Tab-separated table of C-alpha atoms and ligand atoms in Angstrom:
chain	number	residue	atom	x	y	z
A	1330	MET	CA	64.795	-86.483	58.858
A	1331	THR	CA	65.299	-86.020	62.583
A	1332	GLY	CA	62.865	-85.556	65.440
A	1333	ARG	CA	59.342	-86.884	65.989
A	1334	ARG	CA	57.467	-87.802	62.877
A	1335	LEU	CA	53.922	-87.682	61.698
A	1336	SER	CA	52.597	-91.277	62.058
A	1337	LEU	CA	49.601	-93.256	63.289
A	1338	ALA	CA	51.029	-93.021	66.803
A	1339	THR	CA	51.280	-89.215	66.760
A	1340	LEU	CA	48.231	-88.393	64.601
A	1341	ASP	CA	45.902	-87.796	67.537
A	1342	GLN	CA	48.249	-85.226	69.058
A	1343	LEU	CA	47.716	-82.762	66.205
A	1344	PRO	CA	45.704	-79.596	66.812
A	1345	PRO	CA	42.012	-79.896	65.930
A	1346	ALA	CA	42.295	-77.340	63.094
A	1347	ILE	CA	44.264	-79.868	61.056
A	1348	ARG	CA	41.880	-82.111	59.181
A	1349	ARG	CA	42.780	-85.801	59.422
A	1350	PRO	CA	41.367	-89.177	58.342
A	1351	ALA	CA	37.815	-89.472	59.598
A	1352	TYR	CA	38.024	-93.283	59.587
A	1353	ASP	CA	39.988	-96.145	61.087
A	1354	VAL	CA	43.099	-95.912	58.926
A	1355	ALA	CA	44.488	-99.260	60.005
A	1356	ALA	CA	41.240	-101.006	58.989
A	1357	ALA	CA	41.111	-99.599	55.444
A	1358	GLN	CA	41.542	-102.239	52.694
A	1359	VAL	CA	43.492	-101.758	49.500
A	1360	GLY	CA	41.231	-101.720	46.418
A	1361	VAL	CA	43.420	-99.600	44.123
A	1362	VAL	CA	47.031	-100.058	43.076
A	1363	HIS	CA	48.501	-96.803	41.878
A	1364	LEU	CA	51.609	-96.578	39.684
A	1365	GLY	CA	53.553	-93.331	40.106
A	1366	VAL	CA	53.019	-92.208	43.682
A	1367	GLY	CA	54.344	-88.679	43.148
A	1368	ALA	CA	53.123	-85.322	44.361
A	1369	PHE	CA	50.278	-84.980	41.851
A	1370	HIS	CA	48.691	-88.293	42.826
A	1371	ARG	CA	49.007	-87.463	46.498
A	1372	ALA	CA	47.305	-84.078	46.046
A	1373	HIS	CA	44.556	-85.376	43.783
A	1374	GLN	CA	43.333	-88.979	43.611
A	1375	ALA	CA	44.641	-89.909	47.065
A	1376	ALA	CA	42.724	-86.951	48.550
A	1377	TYR	CA	39.487	-88.000	46.796
A	1378	LEU	CA	39.943	-91.583	48.021
A	1379	ASP	CA	40.658	-90.279	51.521
A	1380	ASP	CA	37.218	-88.654	51.319
A	1381	ILE	CA	35.713	-91.930	50.041
A	1382	LEU	CA	37.231	-93.823	52.994
A	1383	GLY	CA	35.928	-91.081	55.279
A	1384	ARG	CA	32.410	-91.796	54.037
A	1385	GLY	CA	32.659	-95.366	55.251
A	1386	HIS	CA	33.702	-97.127	52.021
A	1387	ALA	CA	36.612	-98.991	53.610
A	1388	GLY	CA	37.602	-101.048	50.545
A	1389	TRP	CA	39.148	-98.252	48.503
A	1390	ALA	CA	42.521	-97.555	50.075
A	1391	ILE	CA	45.591	-97.366	47.857
A	1392	ALA	CA	48.809	-99.332	47.463
A	1393	GLY	CA	51.104	-96.791	45.851
A	1394	ALA	CA	54.080	-97.871	43.786
A	1395	SER	CA	57.096	-95.962	42.538
A	1396	LEU	CA	58.347	-97.374	39.267
A	1397	ARG	CA	61.774	-95.795	39.674
A	1398	SER	CA	62.993	-93.964	42.718
A	1399	PRO	CA	62.426	-95.246	46.269
A	1400	GLU	CA	62.353	-91.709	47.722
A	1401	THR	CA	58.601	-91.390	48.345
A	1402	SER	CA	58.393	-94.805	49.891
A	1403	ASP	CA	61.436	-94.198	52.092
A	1404	ALA	CA	59.945	-90.879	53.227
A	1405	LEU	CA	56.454	-92.194	53.953
A	1406	ASP	CA	57.091	-95.699	55.308
A	1407	PRO	CA	58.208	-94.442	58.741
A	1408	GLN	CA	55.046	-92.279	58.749
A	1409	ASP	CA	52.697	-95.259	58.159
A	1410	GLY	CA	51.947	-93.745	54.753
A	1411	LEU	CA	50.540	-90.563	56.295
A	1412	TYR	CA	51.468	-87.191	54.821
A	1413	THR	CA	50.335	-83.596	54.919
A	1414	LEU	CA	48.557	-81.900	52.055
A	1415	ALA	CA	48.884	-78.107	52.238
A	1416	GLU	CA	46.247	-76.150	50.320
A	1417	ARG	CA	47.855	-72.779	49.771
A	1418	SER	CA	46.382	-69.462	48.713
A	1419	GLY	CA	46.706	-65.776	49.434
A	1420	ALA	CA	44.282	-66.410	52.315
A	1421	GLY	CA	46.736	-68.786	54.044
A	1422	ASP	CA	47.542	-72.485	54.263
A	1423	ALA	CA	45.073	-75.224	55.186
A	1424	LEU	CA	46.833	-78.402	56.319
A	1425	ARG	CA	45.238	-81.803	56.020
A	1426	VAL	CA	46.634	-85.250	56.805
A	1427	ILE	CA	45.819	-87.912	54.207
A	1428	GLY	CA	45.516	-91.572	55.185
A	1429	SER	CA	44.431	-93.341	51.978
A	1430	LEU	CA	47.929	-94.519	51.041
A	1431	ARG	CA	48.016	-97.732	53.006
A	1432	ARG	CA	50.964	-99.456	51.369
A	1433	LEU	CA	54.078	-98.270	49.592
A	1434	LEU	CA	55.926	-100.326	47.041
A	1435	VAL	CA	59.107	-99.707	45.086
A	1436	ALA	CA	58.938	-101.602	41.816
A	1437	PRO	CA	62.676	-101.965	41.065
A	1438	ARG	CA	63.330	-103.183	44.620
A	1439	ASP	CA	60.645	-105.835	44.541
A	1440	PRO	CA	58.824	-106.244	41.246
A	1441	GLU	CA	57.082	-109.416	42.464
A	1442	ALA	CA	55.505	-107.575	45.392
A	1443	LEU	CA	54.000	-105.027	43.001
A	1444	LEU	CA	52.773	-107.714	40.598
A	1445	ALA	CA	51.263	-109.634	43.521
A	1446	ALA	CA	49.453	-106.495	44.685
A	1447	MET	CA	48.132	-105.926	41.144
A	1448	CYS	CA	46.885	-109.525	41.035
A	1449	ASP	CA	44.974	-109.357	44.326
A	1450	PRO	CA	41.304	-110.055	43.463
A	1451	LYS	CA	40.290	-107.252	45.880
A	1452	VAL	CA	42.162	-104.775	43.658
A	1453	ARG	CA	39.704	-103.644	41.032
A	1454	ILE	CA	41.462	-100.556	39.711
A	1455	VAL	CA	45.061	-99.919	38.710
A	1456	SER	CA	45.511	-96.193	38.277
A	1457	LEU	CA	48.497	-94.310	36.909
A	1458	THR	CA	50.266	-90.967	37.060
A	1459	VAL	CA	53.566	-91.793	35.417
A	1460	THR	CA	53.795	-88.510	33.417
A	1461	GLU	CA	53.509	-88.316	29.662
A	1462	LYS	CA	56.803	-90.057	28.976
A	1463	GLY	CA	55.946	-92.989	31.255
A	1464	TYR	CA	53.665	-94.537	28.612
A	1465	CYS	CA	56.549	-95.130	26.177
A	1466	HIS	CA	54.466	-93.893	23.283
A	1467	ASP	CA	55.098	-91.653	20.328
A	1468	PRO	CA	53.584	-88.354	21.497
A	1469	ALA	CA	52.458	-87.178	18.056
A	1470	SER	CA	50.626	-90.381	17.062
A	1471	GLY	CA	49.794	-91.926	20.455
A	1472	THR	CA	51.111	-95.354	19.400
A	1473	LEU	CA	53.566	-97.539	21.339
A	1474	ASP	CA	57.208	-96.683	20.726
A	1475	GLU	CA	58.352	-100.219	20.019
A	1476	ALA	CA	61.998	-99.141	19.934
A	1477	HIS	CA	61.828	-97.647	23.458
A	1478	PRO	CA	64.520	-99.307	25.601
A	1479	ASP	CA	62.045	-100.066	28.409
A	1480	ILE	CA	59.616	-101.679	25.968
A	1481	ARG	CA	62.396	-103.783	24.471
A	1482	ALA	CA	63.399	-104.826	27.976
A	1483	ASP	CA	59.776	-105.724	28.760
A	1484	LEU	CA	59.539	-107.856	25.634
A	1485	ALA	CA	62.808	-109.576	26.457
A	1486	SER	CA	61.770	-110.384	30.069
A	1487	PRO	CA	58.000	-109.938	30.380
A	1488	GLN	CA	57.885	-111.451	33.871
A	1489	ARG	CA	60.201	-108.779	35.207
A	1490	PRO	CA	58.778	-105.570	33.777
A	1491	VAL	CA	60.284	-102.101	33.880
A	1492	SER	CA	57.731	-99.812	32.214
A	1493	ALA	CA	54.181	-98.966	33.295
A	1494	PRO	CA	52.690	-100.702	30.229
A	1495	GLY	CA	54.951	-103.694	30.998
A	1496	TYR	CA	53.527	-103.985	34.529
A	1497	LEU	CA	49.955	-103.638	33.261
A	1498	VAL	CA	50.381	-106.361	30.646
A	1499	GLU	CA	52.148	-108.812	32.951
A	1500	ALA	CA	49.629	-108.331	35.775
A	1501	LEU	CA	46.680	-108.660	33.368
A	1502	ALA	CA	48.226	-111.827	31.921
A	1503	ARG	CA	48.698	-113.322	35.407
A	1504	ARG	CA	45.150	-112.460	36.460
A	1505	ARG	CA	43.808	-114.017	33.304
A	1506	ALA	CA	45.822	-117.192	33.830
A	1507	ALA	CA	44.520	-117.382	37.412
A	1508	GLY	CA	40.901	-116.798	36.363
A	1509	ILE	CA	40.693	-113.423	38.136
A	1510	ALA	CA	38.688	-110.703	36.385
A	1511	PRO	CA	40.867	-107.913	34.975
A	1512	PHE	CA	41.267	-104.644	36.849
A	1513	THR	CA	40.174	-101.401	35.246
A	1514	VAL	CA	43.097	-99.254	34.084
A	1515	LEU	CA	42.567	-95.654	35.164
A	1516	THR	CA	45.091	-93.252	33.698
A	1517	CYS	CA	45.283	-89.850	35.377
A	1518	ASP	CA	47.909	-88.238	33.166
A	1519	ASN	CA	47.468	-85.268	30.847
A	1520	LEU	CA	47.552	-87.262	27.625
A	1521	PRO	CA	45.108	-86.651	24.798
A	1522	ALA	CA	42.227	-89.180	24.892
A	1523	ASN	CA	44.163	-90.658	27.772
A	1524	GLY	CA	42.114	-93.844	28.240
A	1525	ARG	CA	42.185	-94.671	24.546
A	1526	THR	CA	45.887	-93.886	24.264
A	1527	VAL	CA	46.792	-96.134	27.182
A	1528	ALA	CA	44.490	-98.871	25.852
A	1529	GLN	CA	46.270	-98.719	22.527
A	1530	VAL	CA	49.760	-98.776	24.026
A	1531	THR	CA	48.928	-101.616	26.434
A	1532	ALA	CA	47.068	-103.756	23.904
A	1533	ARG	CA	49.918	-103.356	21.419
A	1534	LEU	CA	52.537	-104.420	23.950
A	1535	ALA	CA	50.364	-107.386	24.907
A	1536	ALA	CA	49.982	-108.341	21.226
A	1537	LEU	CA	53.730	-108.176	20.704
A	1538	ARG	CA	54.017	-110.779	23.466
A	1539	ASP	CA	51.186	-112.929	22.212
A	1540	ASN	CA	48.294	-112.192	19.851
A	1541	ASP	CA	45.751	-113.815	22.050
A	1542	LEU	CA	46.811	-111.710	25.026
A	1543	GLY	CA	46.605	-108.618	22.802
A	1544	ARG	CA	43.014	-109.497	21.864
A	1545	PHE	CA	42.166	-110.073	25.514
A	1546	VAL	CA	43.542	-106.661	26.592
A	1547	ALA	CA	41.855	-104.855	23.694
A	1548	GLY	CA	38.527	-106.626	24.210
A	1549	GLU	CA	38.162	-107.363	27.916
A	1550	VAL	CA	39.951	-104.600	29.798
A	1551	ALA	CA	38.367	-101.198	30.516
A	1552	PHE	CA	40.437	-98.035	30.112
A	1553	PRO	CA	38.185	-95.114	31.080
A	1554	SER	CA	39.376	-91.654	30.135
A	1555	THR	CA	39.795	-88.945	32.753
A	1556	MET	CA	40.416	-85.240	33.055
A	1557	VAL	CA	42.494	-84.397	36.095
A	1558	ASP	CA	43.204	-80.913	37.344
A	1559	ARG	CA	45.085	-79.597	40.320
A	1560	ILE	CA	48.229	-77.486	40.347
A	1561	VAL	CA	50.931	-79.223	42.408
A	1562	PRO	CA	54.404	-77.650	42.480
A	1563	ALA	CA	57.331	-79.791	43.615
A	1564	THR	CA	57.874	-79.725	47.400
A	1565	THR	CA	60.869	-77.742	48.647
A	1566	ASP	CA	62.718	-77.719	51.982
A	1567	GLU	CA	61.060	-74.401	52.724
A	1568	ASP	CA	57.683	-76.142	52.327
A	1569	ARG	CA	58.815	-78.889	54.715
A	1570	ALA	CA	59.714	-76.256	57.296
A	1571	MET	CA	56.344	-74.515	56.836
A	1572	VAL	CA	54.491	-77.797	57.400
A	1573	ARG	CA	56.587	-78.700	60.414
A	1574	ALA	CA	55.772	-75.342	61.963
A	1575	GLY	CA	52.073	-76.193	61.521
A	1576	LEU	CA	52.225	-79.756	62.903
A	1577	VAL	CA	52.529	-78.643	66.503
A	1578	THR	CA	51.770	-80.950	69.419
A	1579	ALA	CA	52.127	-80.572	73.176
A	1580	GLN	CA	55.393	-82.552	72.871
A	1581	GLY	CA	56.841	-80.359	70.091
A	1582	ALA	CA	56.512	-80.139	66.313
A	1583	LEU	CA	56.137	-83.221	64.101
A	1584	ALA	CA	58.244	-83.623	60.990
A	1585	ASP	CA	56.764	-84.771	57.678
A	1586	ALA	CA	59.510	-85.914	55.296
A	1587	TRP	CA	57.409	-85.375	52.190
A	1588	PRO	CA	54.371	-83.126	52.426
A	1589	VAL	CA	52.630	-82.012	49.231
A	1590	MET	CA	51.805	-78.420	48.262
A	1591	THR	CA	48.721	-77.595	46.242
A	1592	GLU	CA	45.957	-75.071	45.581
A	1593	PRO	CA	42.377	-75.054	46.911
A	1594	PHE	CA	40.978	-75.947	43.446
A	1595	SER	CA	40.591	-79.554	42.363
A	1596	GLN	CA	38.670	-81.213	39.532
A	1597	TRP	CA	38.345	-84.798	38.378
A	1598	VAL	CA	36.142	-85.886	35.504
A	1599	VAL	CA	35.943	-89.625	34.891
A	1600	GLU	CA	34.352	-91.675	32.136
A	1601	ASP	CA	31.899	-94.123	33.680
A	1602	HIS	CA	33.336	-97.415	32.474
A	1603	PHE	CA	34.321	-99.673	35.370
A	1604	PRO	CA	33.067	-103.208	34.709
A	1605	SER	CA	34.916	-104.486	37.794
A	1606	GLY	CA	33.389	-101.882	40.100
A	1607	ARG	CA	34.442	-98.497	41.397
A	1608	PRO	CA	34.151	-96.324	44.476
A	1609	PRO	CA	31.120	-93.997	44.672
A	1610	LEU	CA	33.135	-91.120	43.240
A	1611	GLU	CA	30.130	-88.825	42.832
A	1612	GLU	CA	29.819	-88.655	46.627
A	1613	VAL	CA	33.119	-86.785	46.862
A	1614	GLY	CA	32.667	-84.325	44.013
A	1615	VAL	CA	34.071	-86.290	41.071
A	1616	GLU	CA	32.160	-85.702	37.837
A	1617	VAL	CA	31.338	-89.114	36.387
A	1618	VAL	CA	30.322	-88.639	32.748
A	1619	ALA	CA	29.739	-90.556	29.519
A	1620	ASP	CA	32.282	-88.571	27.485
A	1621	VAL	CA	35.368	-86.889	28.917
A	1622	ALA	CA	36.682	-85.482	25.618
A	1623	PRO	CA	35.107	-81.989	25.854
A	1624	PHE	CA	36.474	-81.559	29.405
A	1625	GLU	CA	39.869	-82.862	28.381
A	1626	HIS	CA	40.216	-80.528	25.411
A	1627	MET	CA	39.108	-77.565	27.448
A	1628	LYS	CA	41.613	-78.295	30.192
A	1629	LEU	CA	44.612	-79.409	28.127
A	1630	ARG	CA	44.320	-76.498	25.736
A	1631	LEU	CA	43.215	-73.677	28.044
A	1632	LEU	CA	45.163	-74.612	31.162
A	1633	ASN	CA	48.150	-76.680	30.074
A	1634	GLY	CA	48.599	-74.858	26.745
A	1635	ALA	CA	48.715	-71.540	28.577
A	1636	HIS	CA	50.916	-73.036	31.308
A	1637	SER	CA	53.551	-74.226	28.831
A	1638	THR	CA	53.453	-70.904	26.971
A	1639	LEU	CA	53.977	-69.015	30.238
A	1640	ALA	CA	56.687	-71.450	31.301
A	1641	TYR	CA	58.912	-71.173	28.201
A	1642	LEU	CA	58.481	-67.476	27.567
A	1643	GLY	CA	58.474	-66.650	31.279
A	1644	TYR	CA	61.650	-68.643	31.917
A	1645	LEU	CA	63.390	-66.933	28.999
A	1646	ALA	CA	62.263	-63.539	30.314
A	1647	GLY	CA	63.919	-64.373	33.645
A	1648	HIS	CA	60.903	-65.356	35.793
A	1649	ALA	CA	61.265	-68.236	38.236
A	1650	THR	CA	57.591	-68.949	38.939
A	1651	ILE	CA	54.240	-68.784	37.159
A	1652	SER	CA	52.872	-66.314	39.707
A	1653	ASP	CA	55.868	-64.050	39.005
A	1654	VAL	CA	55.095	-64.244	35.281
A	1655	MET	CA	51.459	-63.366	36.013
A	1656	GLY	CA	52.721	-60.219	37.722
A	1657	VAL	CA	53.681	-58.868	34.277
A	1658	PRO	CA	50.677	-57.286	32.490
A	1659	ALA	CA	51.923	-58.200	28.978
A	1660	PHE	CA	52.026	-61.908	29.910
A	1661	VAL	CA	48.513	-61.725	31.353
A	1662	ARG	CA	47.325	-60.120	28.130
A	1663	LEU	CA	49.124	-62.772	26.090
A	1664	VAL	CA	47.431	-65.602	27.989
A	1665	LYS	CA	44.021	-63.988	27.789
A	1666	ARG	CA	44.296	-63.423	24.058
A	1667	LEU	CA	45.714	-66.902	23.464
A	1668	GLN	CA	42.788	-68.430	25.353
A	1669	ASP	CA	40.078	-66.207	23.859
A	1670	GLU	CA	41.210	-65.806	20.268
A	1671	GLU	CA	43.058	-68.977	19.385
A	1672	VAL	CA	42.035	-71.751	21.794
A	1673	THR	CA	38.357	-71.223	22.680
A	1674	PRO	CA	37.141	-71.275	19.043
A	1675	THR	CA	38.593	-74.818	18.689
A	1676	LEU	CA	36.660	-76.240	21.668
A	1677	HIS	CA	33.407	-78.197	21.821
A	1678	LEU	CA	32.543	-77.136	25.319
A	1679	PRO	CA	30.981	-79.469	27.874
A	1680	ALA	CA	27.304	-78.680	28.442
A	1681	GLY	CA	26.727	-76.133	31.169
A	1682	VAL	CA	30.292	-74.813	31.372
A	1683	ASP	CA	30.717	-71.042	31.522
A	1684	VAL	CA	33.973	-70.824	29.614
A	1685	ALA	CA	34.560	-67.140	30.388
A	1686	ALA	CA	34.363	-67.887	34.109
A	1687	TYR	CA	36.558	-70.980	33.629
A	1688	LYS	CA	39.267	-68.901	31.951
A	1689	ARG	CA	39.071	-66.157	34.561
A	1690	ALA	CA	39.446	-68.758	37.283
A	1691	LEU	CA	42.452	-70.279	35.481
A	1692	ARG	CA	44.238	-66.963	35.375
A	1693	ALA	CA	43.512	-66.379	39.058
A	1694	ARG	CA	44.902	-69.857	39.811
A	1695	PHE	CA	48.074	-69.095	37.841
A	1696	ALA	CA	48.467	-65.882	39.840
A	1697	ASN	CA	48.095	-67.628	43.248
A	1698	PRO	CA	50.954	-65.951	45.146
A	1699	ALA	CA	51.295	-68.788	47.662
A	1700	LEU	CA	52.199	-71.399	45.025
A	1701	ARG	CA	55.833	-71.300	43.979
A	1702	HIS	CA	55.316	-73.233	40.758
A	1703	ARG	CA	58.566	-73.022	38.861
A	1704	THR	CA	58.563	-72.216	35.167
A	1705	TRP	CA	61.438	-74.704	34.890
A	1706	GLN	CA	59.272	-77.507	36.308
A	1707	ILE	CA	56.503	-76.938	33.760
A	1708	ALA	CA	59.052	-76.546	30.944
A	1709	MET	CA	60.202	-80.125	31.524
A	1710	ASP	CA	59.386	-82.832	28.945
A	1711	GLY	CA	58.083	-80.351	26.367
A	1712	SER	CA	58.479	-82.864	23.544
A	1713	GLN	CA	55.863	-85.010	25.289
A	1714	LYS	CA	53.558	-82.142	26.203
A	1715	LEU	CA	53.487	-79.808	23.211
A	1716	PRO	CA	51.479	-82.072	20.869
A	1717	GLN	CA	48.315	-82.054	23.012
A	1718	ARG	CA	48.807	-78.621	24.579
A	1719	LEU	CA	49.643	-76.371	21.621
A	1720	ILE	CA	50.123	-78.294	18.406
A	1721	ALA	CA	46.694	-79.964	18.324
A	1722	THR	CA	45.118	-76.532	18.727
A	1723	ALA	CA	47.317	-75.113	15.958
A	1724	ARG	CA	46.298	-78.028	13.738
A	1725	ASP	CA	42.597	-77.289	14.275
A	1726	ARG	CA	43.123	-73.577	13.601
A	1727	HIS	CA	45.084	-74.396	10.526
A	1728	ALA	CA	42.342	-76.654	9.151
A	1729	ILE	CA	40.008	-73.653	8.987
A	1730	GLY	CA	42.670	-71.255	7.737
A	1731	ALA	CA	42.762	-69.268	10.996
A	1732	PRO	CA	45.958	-67.500	12.088
A	1733	ILE	CA	48.074	-68.624	15.078
A	1734	PRO	CA	50.407	-65.773	16.102
A	1735	LEU	CA	50.021	-66.504	19.819
A	1736	LEU	CA	50.291	-70.297	19.638
A	1737	ALA	CA	53.298	-69.826	17.371
A	1738	LEU	CA	55.006	-67.655	19.961
A	1739	GLY	CA	54.530	-70.361	22.605
A	1740	ILE	CA	55.947	-73.002	20.258
A	1741	ALA	CA	58.843	-70.670	19.388
A	1742	GLY	CA	59.443	-70.239	23.141
A	1743	TRP	CA	59.886	-74.008	23.413
A	1744	MET	CA	62.298	-73.969	20.451
A	1745	ARG	CA	64.361	-71.215	21.997
A	1746	TYR	CA	64.327	-73.011	25.362
A	1747	VAL	CA	65.550	-76.380	24.048
A	1748	THR	CA	68.637	-74.772	22.538
A	1749	GLY	CA	69.895	-75.019	26.143
A	1750	ARG	CA	71.121	-71.396	26.241
A	1751	ASP	CA	69.194	-68.583	27.880
A	1752	GLU	CA	69.105	-64.997	26.686
A	1753	ALA	CA	72.126	-64.055	28.795
A	1754	GLY	CA	74.141	-66.968	27.371
A	1755	GLY	CA	73.780	-69.079	30.513
A	1756	ALA	CA	73.049	-72.810	30.392
A	1757	ILE	CA	69.458	-74.060	30.702
A	1758	ASP	CA	69.051	-77.441	32.393
A	1759	VAL	CA	66.699	-78.879	29.766
A	1760	ARG	CA	64.982	-82.032	31.041
A	1761	ASP	CA	63.366	-83.923	28.211
A	1762	PRO	CA	63.667	-87.455	26.846
A	1763	LEU	CA	64.664	-85.877	23.508
A	1764	ALA	CA	66.961	-83.223	25.049
A	1765	THR	CA	70.181	-84.457	23.453
A	1766	ARG	CA	68.688	-84.740	19.998
A	1767	LEU	CA	66.990	-81.337	20.236
A	1768	ARG	CA	70.200	-79.749	21.450
A	1769	GLY	CA	72.124	-81.329	18.563
A	1770	LEU	CA	69.640	-79.976	16.016
A	1771	ALA	CA	69.790	-76.523	17.621
A	1772	ASP	CA	73.592	-76.507	17.720
A	1773	SER	CA	73.916	-77.334	14.046
A	1774	ALA	CA	71.273	-74.781	13.033
A	1775	GLY	CA	72.665	-71.923	15.126
A	1776	PRO	CA	70.644	-68.938	16.410
A	1777	ASP	CA	68.992	-68.183	13.070
A	1778	ALA	CA	65.210	-68.677	12.923
A	1779	ALA	CA	65.274	-69.584	9.234
A	1780	ARG	CA	67.462	-72.613	10.083
A	1781	LEU	CA	66.492	-73.373	13.681
A	1782	ALA	CA	62.710	-73.499	13.141
A	1783	PRO	CA	62.795	-76.015	10.242
A	1784	ALA	CA	65.374	-78.138	12.085
A	1785	LEU	CA	63.079	-78.519	15.092
A	1786	LEU	CA	59.894	-78.734	13.006
A	1787	SER	CA	61.362	-81.896	11.476
A	1788	VAL	CA	61.020	-83.723	14.821
A	1789	ARG	CA	58.047	-85.916	13.944
A	1790	GLU	CA	57.440	-87.125	17.512
A	1791	VAL	CA	56.452	-83.565	18.344
A	1792	PHE	CA	54.973	-82.081	15.184
A	1793	GLY	CA	53.835	-85.117	13.193
A	1794	ASP	CA	53.169	-84.031	9.616
A	1795	LEU	CA	52.262	-80.463	10.602
A	1796	GLY	CA	55.964	-79.622	10.717
A	1797	ALA	CA	56.116	-79.973	6.944
A	1798	ASP	CA	53.217	-77.595	6.351
A	1799	PRO	CA	54.528	-74.327	4.857
A	1800	ARG	CA	51.920	-72.086	6.490
A	1801	PHE	CA	52.475	-73.513	9.936
A	1802	ALA	CA	56.243	-73.389	9.423
A	1803	ARG	CA	56.054	-69.721	8.402
A	1804	ALA	CA	54.048	-68.738	11.496
A	1805	VAL	CA	56.501	-70.517	13.807
A	1806	THR	CA	59.584	-69.229	11.998
A	1807	ASP	CA	58.290	-65.639	12.160
A	1808	ALA	CA	57.590	-65.970	15.878
A	1809	LEU	CA	61.015	-67.474	16.507
A	1810	ALA	CA	62.715	-64.714	14.508
A	1811	ARG	CA	60.948	-62.112	16.638
A	1812	LEU	CA	61.891	-63.946	19.822
A	1813	LEU	CA	65.563	-64.217	18.852
A	1814	ARG	CA	65.665	-60.597	17.751
A	1815	MET	CA	63.817	-58.941	20.635
A	1816	GLY	CA	64.133	-61.352	23.541
A	1817	ALA	CA	61.134	-62.939	25.288
A	1818	ALA	CA	59.966	-59.989	27.394
A	1819	ALA	CA	59.792	-57.591	24.432
A	1820	ALA	CA	58.388	-60.219	22.049
A	1821	VAL	CA	55.558	-60.966	24.477
A	1822	GLU	CA	54.898	-57.258	24.889
A	1823	ASP	CA	54.806	-56.846	21.125
A	1824	VAL	CA	52.611	-59.838	20.281
A	1825	ALA	CA	50.261	-59.337	23.241
A	1826	ALA	CA	49.593	-55.770	22.143
A	1827	GLY	CA	48.333	-57.255	18.829
B	2032	CS2	C1	51.735	-78.403	34.382
B	2032	CS2	C2	50.709	-79.394	34.948
B	2032	CS2	O1	53.838	-79.309	34.930
B	2032	CS2	C3	53.047	-79.071	34.015
B	2032	CS2	O2	53.309	-79.324	32.856
B	2032	CS2	O3	51.186	-77.770	33.279
B	2032	CS2	O4	51.270	-80.268	35.837
B	2032	CS2	C4	49.525	-78.651	35.586
B	2032	CS2	O5	49.906	-77.968	36.751
B	2032	CS2	C5	48.398	-79.603	35.906
B	2032	CS2	O6	48.044	-80.305	34.745
B	2032	CS2	C6	47.213	-78.858	36.477
B	2032	CS2	O7	46.123	-79.695	36.555
């Protein structure tokens, strides 16, 4: 990155229209360590905490850690942790500089520095966005994958962890040994019952180290559940150029090595269970509730379930972004029918939510023309996402004998996608922890739904025991047969027409 950079020294030169920290950034104190300092965190939690700091609560700044790649830290260190958040819509781009990220850490470079930060008594929350696969769990059952290479490494050398659960357990053990109250673990990933799942994974890893430590984690550490929602496509060089053109000063434009693109919408629902204290989240629009489950189901099934369906089928039909897919009337009809007919009847809605308005708003968000959210990006890690996004809904429908033609088409889209070949015979760059295994199953089955569907339905991490259910298998096999025969665009047209 060349030229003048966004930093504390240049912040005041920005035009007044660009919102910036309304507090003394240098005086803010770290109260949260965050694992997984990627784009989603920087568009969501870090923006809420920027608002909290702006309201005078100086103790809630963030130390953000990357568990793998140093890229974010290397980009933001020369900028004093400052970065631009661009809220994009058809009405234009609103730029805002965020200051809540006060420290950047790269775990593999200096694991002790991260553990020391997690053991600071002033740190009362350790939050996470490490994506679904970062929890090293079995997606279908939610239990720790004890054979996971990172978990084995963490059991072999607990003091030098690799995985997110490994860091949590080691830091909690050190705090306990030092007589420091545990931090609250705040997961902000799209897992089902995310607090409970992370509690289970962490307590199990702790117990594998030492039973007493396992009991301590299970009994003394709080793991509130959350529902997080904001669409955040990966940043491109075009986005960097757009931001640079907006960061004008009298001395020329300022470069930001890693701005984050997002939409105007944002929602965060948090279970109120923070025995070690928390920021006054209600002041900045966070919904603090007793039970997150109804919000979580609504969001995972209506938003993420539809997103994955649009991503697989849209990619196969040749569309690069979700807003492109939403330009095709048959896809819009498919999503609407999926949401109305197959998902909504499975939900116990949160009190006071107008679900029709919620769904309309979702479709408008998907259609946002200013967000270039790639179908390929959402298609990533499907083995970790499908269980809570589509399969749980199918399971509930199945339990009451209700049909699932639309869910089945989404699941079939995933099956077609993980074969690694698109409809024109070109290669698909399938990113998934199970990619090699899925590809192997698909290669031996060949492009025949009657063989391919059962081969993939046997993957228990994804389907659990539902894969063996003849009625479910028939619905998915039929959908896959249609998809292979007609291609995605025509299959969507056909199924959406009902
Ligand atoms: C998306 C989510 O990439 C994906 O799988 O479905 O990241 C989605 O954009 C967010 O959950 C929206 O809150």
